[in-house]
Short mmCIF file of C-alpha atoms and ligand atoms in Angstrom, two decimals:
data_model
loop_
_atom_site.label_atom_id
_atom_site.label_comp_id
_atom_site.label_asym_id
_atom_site.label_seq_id
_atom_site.Cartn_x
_atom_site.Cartn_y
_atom_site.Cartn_z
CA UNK B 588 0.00 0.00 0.00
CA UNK B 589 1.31 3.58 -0.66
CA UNK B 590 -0.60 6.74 0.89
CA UNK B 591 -1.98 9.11 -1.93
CA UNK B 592 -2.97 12.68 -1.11
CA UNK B 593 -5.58 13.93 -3.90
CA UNK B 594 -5.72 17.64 -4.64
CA UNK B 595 -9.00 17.18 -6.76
CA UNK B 596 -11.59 15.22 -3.60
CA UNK B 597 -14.59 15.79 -5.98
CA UNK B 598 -12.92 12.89 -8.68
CA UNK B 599 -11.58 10.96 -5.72
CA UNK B 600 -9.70 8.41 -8.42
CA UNK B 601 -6.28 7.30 -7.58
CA UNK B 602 -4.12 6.66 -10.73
CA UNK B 603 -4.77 3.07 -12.28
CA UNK B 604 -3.02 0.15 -13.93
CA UNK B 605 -4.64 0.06 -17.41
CA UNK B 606 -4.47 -3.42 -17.47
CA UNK B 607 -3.91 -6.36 -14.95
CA UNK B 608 -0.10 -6.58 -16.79
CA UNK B 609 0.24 -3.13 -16.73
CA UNK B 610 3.67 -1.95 -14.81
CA UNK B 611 2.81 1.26 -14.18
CA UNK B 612 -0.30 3.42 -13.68
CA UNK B 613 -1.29 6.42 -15.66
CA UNK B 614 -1.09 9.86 -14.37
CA UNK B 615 -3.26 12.25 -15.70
CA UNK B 616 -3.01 16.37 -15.96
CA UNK B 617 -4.64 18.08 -13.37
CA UNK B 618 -5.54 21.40 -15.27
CA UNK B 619 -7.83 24.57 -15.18
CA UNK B 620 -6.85 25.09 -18.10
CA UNK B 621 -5.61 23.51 -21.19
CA UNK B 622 -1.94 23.88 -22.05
CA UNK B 623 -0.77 24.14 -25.60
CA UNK B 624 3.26 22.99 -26.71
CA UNK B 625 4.21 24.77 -29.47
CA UNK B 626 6.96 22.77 -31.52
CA UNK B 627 9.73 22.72 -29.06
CA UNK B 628 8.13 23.71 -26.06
CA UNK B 629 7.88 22.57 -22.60
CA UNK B 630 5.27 22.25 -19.80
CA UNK B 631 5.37 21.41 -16.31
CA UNK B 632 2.30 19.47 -15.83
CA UNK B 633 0.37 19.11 -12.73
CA UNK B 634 -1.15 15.81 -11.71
CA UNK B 635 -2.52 16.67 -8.71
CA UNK B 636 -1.22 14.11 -6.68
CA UNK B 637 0.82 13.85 -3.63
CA UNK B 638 2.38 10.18 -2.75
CA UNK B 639 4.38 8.94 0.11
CA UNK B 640 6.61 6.35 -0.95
CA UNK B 641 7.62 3.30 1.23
CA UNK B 642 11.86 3.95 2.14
CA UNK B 643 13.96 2.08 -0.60
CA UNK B 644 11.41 2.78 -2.97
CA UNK B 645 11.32 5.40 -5.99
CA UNK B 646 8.67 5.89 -8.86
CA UNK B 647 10.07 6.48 -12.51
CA UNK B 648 7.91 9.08 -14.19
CA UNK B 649 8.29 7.69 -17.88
CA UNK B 650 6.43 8.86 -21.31
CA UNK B 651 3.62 6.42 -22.85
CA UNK B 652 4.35 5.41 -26.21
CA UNK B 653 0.97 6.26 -27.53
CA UNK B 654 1.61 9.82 -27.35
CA UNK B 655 5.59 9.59 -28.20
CA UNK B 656 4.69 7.57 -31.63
CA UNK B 657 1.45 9.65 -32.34
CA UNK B 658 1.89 13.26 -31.32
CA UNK B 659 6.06 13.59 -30.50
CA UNK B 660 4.62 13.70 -26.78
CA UNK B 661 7.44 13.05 -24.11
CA UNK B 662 8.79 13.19 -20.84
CA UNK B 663 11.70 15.64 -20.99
CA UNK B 664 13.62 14.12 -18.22
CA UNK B 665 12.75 10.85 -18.82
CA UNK B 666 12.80 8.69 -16.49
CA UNK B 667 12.20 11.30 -14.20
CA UNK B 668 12.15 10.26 -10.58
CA UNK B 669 10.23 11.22 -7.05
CA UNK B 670 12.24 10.43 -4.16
CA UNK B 671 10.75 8.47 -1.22
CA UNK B 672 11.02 11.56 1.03
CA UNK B 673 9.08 14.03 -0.98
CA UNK B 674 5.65 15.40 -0.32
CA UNK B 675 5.34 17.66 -2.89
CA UNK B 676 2.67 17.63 -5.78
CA UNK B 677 4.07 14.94 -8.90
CA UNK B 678 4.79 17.02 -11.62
CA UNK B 679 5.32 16.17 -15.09
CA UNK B 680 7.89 17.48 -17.67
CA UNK B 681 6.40 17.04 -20.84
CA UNK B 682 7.99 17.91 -24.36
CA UNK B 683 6.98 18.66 -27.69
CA UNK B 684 9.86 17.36 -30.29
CA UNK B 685 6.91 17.05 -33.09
CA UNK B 686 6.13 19.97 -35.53
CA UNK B 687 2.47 20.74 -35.00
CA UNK B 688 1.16 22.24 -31.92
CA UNK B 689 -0.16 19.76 -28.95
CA UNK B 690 -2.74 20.30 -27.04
CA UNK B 691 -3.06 18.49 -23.02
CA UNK B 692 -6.36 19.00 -21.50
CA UNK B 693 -7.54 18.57 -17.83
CA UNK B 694 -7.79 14.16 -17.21
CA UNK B 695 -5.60 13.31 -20.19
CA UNK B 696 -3.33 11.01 -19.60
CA UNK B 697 -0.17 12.28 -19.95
CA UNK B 698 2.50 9.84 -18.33
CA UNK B 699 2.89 6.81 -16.90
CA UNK B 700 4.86 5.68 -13.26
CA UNK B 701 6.44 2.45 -12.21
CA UNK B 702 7.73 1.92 -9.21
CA UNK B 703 10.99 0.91 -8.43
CA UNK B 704 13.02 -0.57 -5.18
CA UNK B 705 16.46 0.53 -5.41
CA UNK B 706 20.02 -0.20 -3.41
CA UNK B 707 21.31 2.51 -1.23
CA UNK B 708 25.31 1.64 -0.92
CA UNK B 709 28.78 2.90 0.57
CA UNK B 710 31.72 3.94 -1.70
CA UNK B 711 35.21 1.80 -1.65
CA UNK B 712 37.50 4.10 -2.45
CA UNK B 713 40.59 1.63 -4.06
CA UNK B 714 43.63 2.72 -6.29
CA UNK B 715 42.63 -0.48 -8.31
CA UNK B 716 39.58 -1.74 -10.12
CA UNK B 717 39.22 -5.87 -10.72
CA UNK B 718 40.25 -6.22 -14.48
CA UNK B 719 37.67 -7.95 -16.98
CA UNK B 720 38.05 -8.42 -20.73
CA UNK B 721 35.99 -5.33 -21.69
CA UNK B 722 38.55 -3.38 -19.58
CA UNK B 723 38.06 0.20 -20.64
CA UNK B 724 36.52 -0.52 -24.13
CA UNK B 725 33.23 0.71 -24.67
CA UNK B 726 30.66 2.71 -26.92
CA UNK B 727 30.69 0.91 -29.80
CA UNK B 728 33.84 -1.24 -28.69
CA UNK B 729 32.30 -4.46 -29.42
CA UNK B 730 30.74 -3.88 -32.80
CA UNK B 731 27.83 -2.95 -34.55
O1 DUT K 1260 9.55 14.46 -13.15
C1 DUT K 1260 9.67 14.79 -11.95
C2 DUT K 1260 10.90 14.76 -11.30
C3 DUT K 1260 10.96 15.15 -9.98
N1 DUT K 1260 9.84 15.55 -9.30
C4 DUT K 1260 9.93 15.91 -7.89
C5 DUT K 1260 10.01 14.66 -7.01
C6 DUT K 1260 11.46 14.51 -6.73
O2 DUT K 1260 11.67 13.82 -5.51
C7 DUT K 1260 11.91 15.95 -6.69
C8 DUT K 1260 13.37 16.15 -7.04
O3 DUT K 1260 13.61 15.60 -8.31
P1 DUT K 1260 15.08 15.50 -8.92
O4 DUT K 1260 16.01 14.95 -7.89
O5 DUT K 1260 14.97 14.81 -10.22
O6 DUT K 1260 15.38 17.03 -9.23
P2 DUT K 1260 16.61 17.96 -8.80
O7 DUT K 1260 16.75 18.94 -9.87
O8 DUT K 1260 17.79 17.13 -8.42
O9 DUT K 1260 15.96 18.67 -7.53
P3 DUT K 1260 16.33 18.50 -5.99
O10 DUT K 1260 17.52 19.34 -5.78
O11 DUT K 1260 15.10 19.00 -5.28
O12 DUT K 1260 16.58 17.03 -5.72
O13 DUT K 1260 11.11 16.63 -7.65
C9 DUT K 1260 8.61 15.55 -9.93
O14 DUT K 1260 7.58 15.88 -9.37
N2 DUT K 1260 8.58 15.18 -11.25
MG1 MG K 1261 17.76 15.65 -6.87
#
């Protein structure tokens, strides 16, 4: 279980797996008004929701592919990330890399978030690092 605060208590709905599969759940724009993205352009986007995340958890805030493939929709900081320690409202940096104007209106759903348990660690400093065959090759080192 993770506590959700909801800005919006007249639409009490809490963000929901789209299908039983599904590995995140969609967030939607919370909106008085509609924002347009010109070509280029960037939007925070409100969702209207304020989580609590269980310690050694995070939630990626990643783009749906729906709206990348269709409309150049995407999240700009991709995946973007809400630390288990904030209680601020989820906000949503969304991009515009097609050439037409976009339009996001008030319950569209703009996003999607998975969340994520991740290891918190301590750093070894050493003078030497165990060698491996890749050794310092990289970025294209292996082939195409
Ligand atoms: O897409 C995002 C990314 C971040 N956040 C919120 C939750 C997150 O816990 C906080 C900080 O995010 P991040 O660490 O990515 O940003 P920063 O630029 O490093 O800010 P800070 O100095 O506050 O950590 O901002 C969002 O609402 N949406
Ligand atoms: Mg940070």
């Amino acid at each position: 279980m993770i506590k959700i605060k909801l800005v919006n208590r007249s639409n009490n709905e809490v963000p929901e797996f789209a299908t039983e599969g599904s590995a995140g759940v969609d967030l939607r724009a919370f909106l008085k008004q509609s924002v347009r993205l010109k070509p280029l352009e960037r939007a925070m986007v409100p969702t209207g929701l304020f989580i609590e995340l269980p310690k050694g958890t995070e939630a990626q805030i990643r783009p749906r592919s729906g709206l990348a493939a269709k409309s150049g929709i995407t999240v700009l900081n991709s995946p973007g990330t809400i630390d288990s320690d904030y209680r601020g409202e989820i906000k949503v940096i969304l991009v515009n890399l097609s050439n037409d104007e976009f339009e996001i209106n008030n319950g569209d759903r703009i996003c999607q978030m998975v969340i994520h348990r991740y290891e918190t660690f301590e750093w070894d400093t050493v003078e030497e690092l165990t060698e491996t065959i890749r050794g310092e090759g990289g970025f294209g080192h292996t082939g195409v």
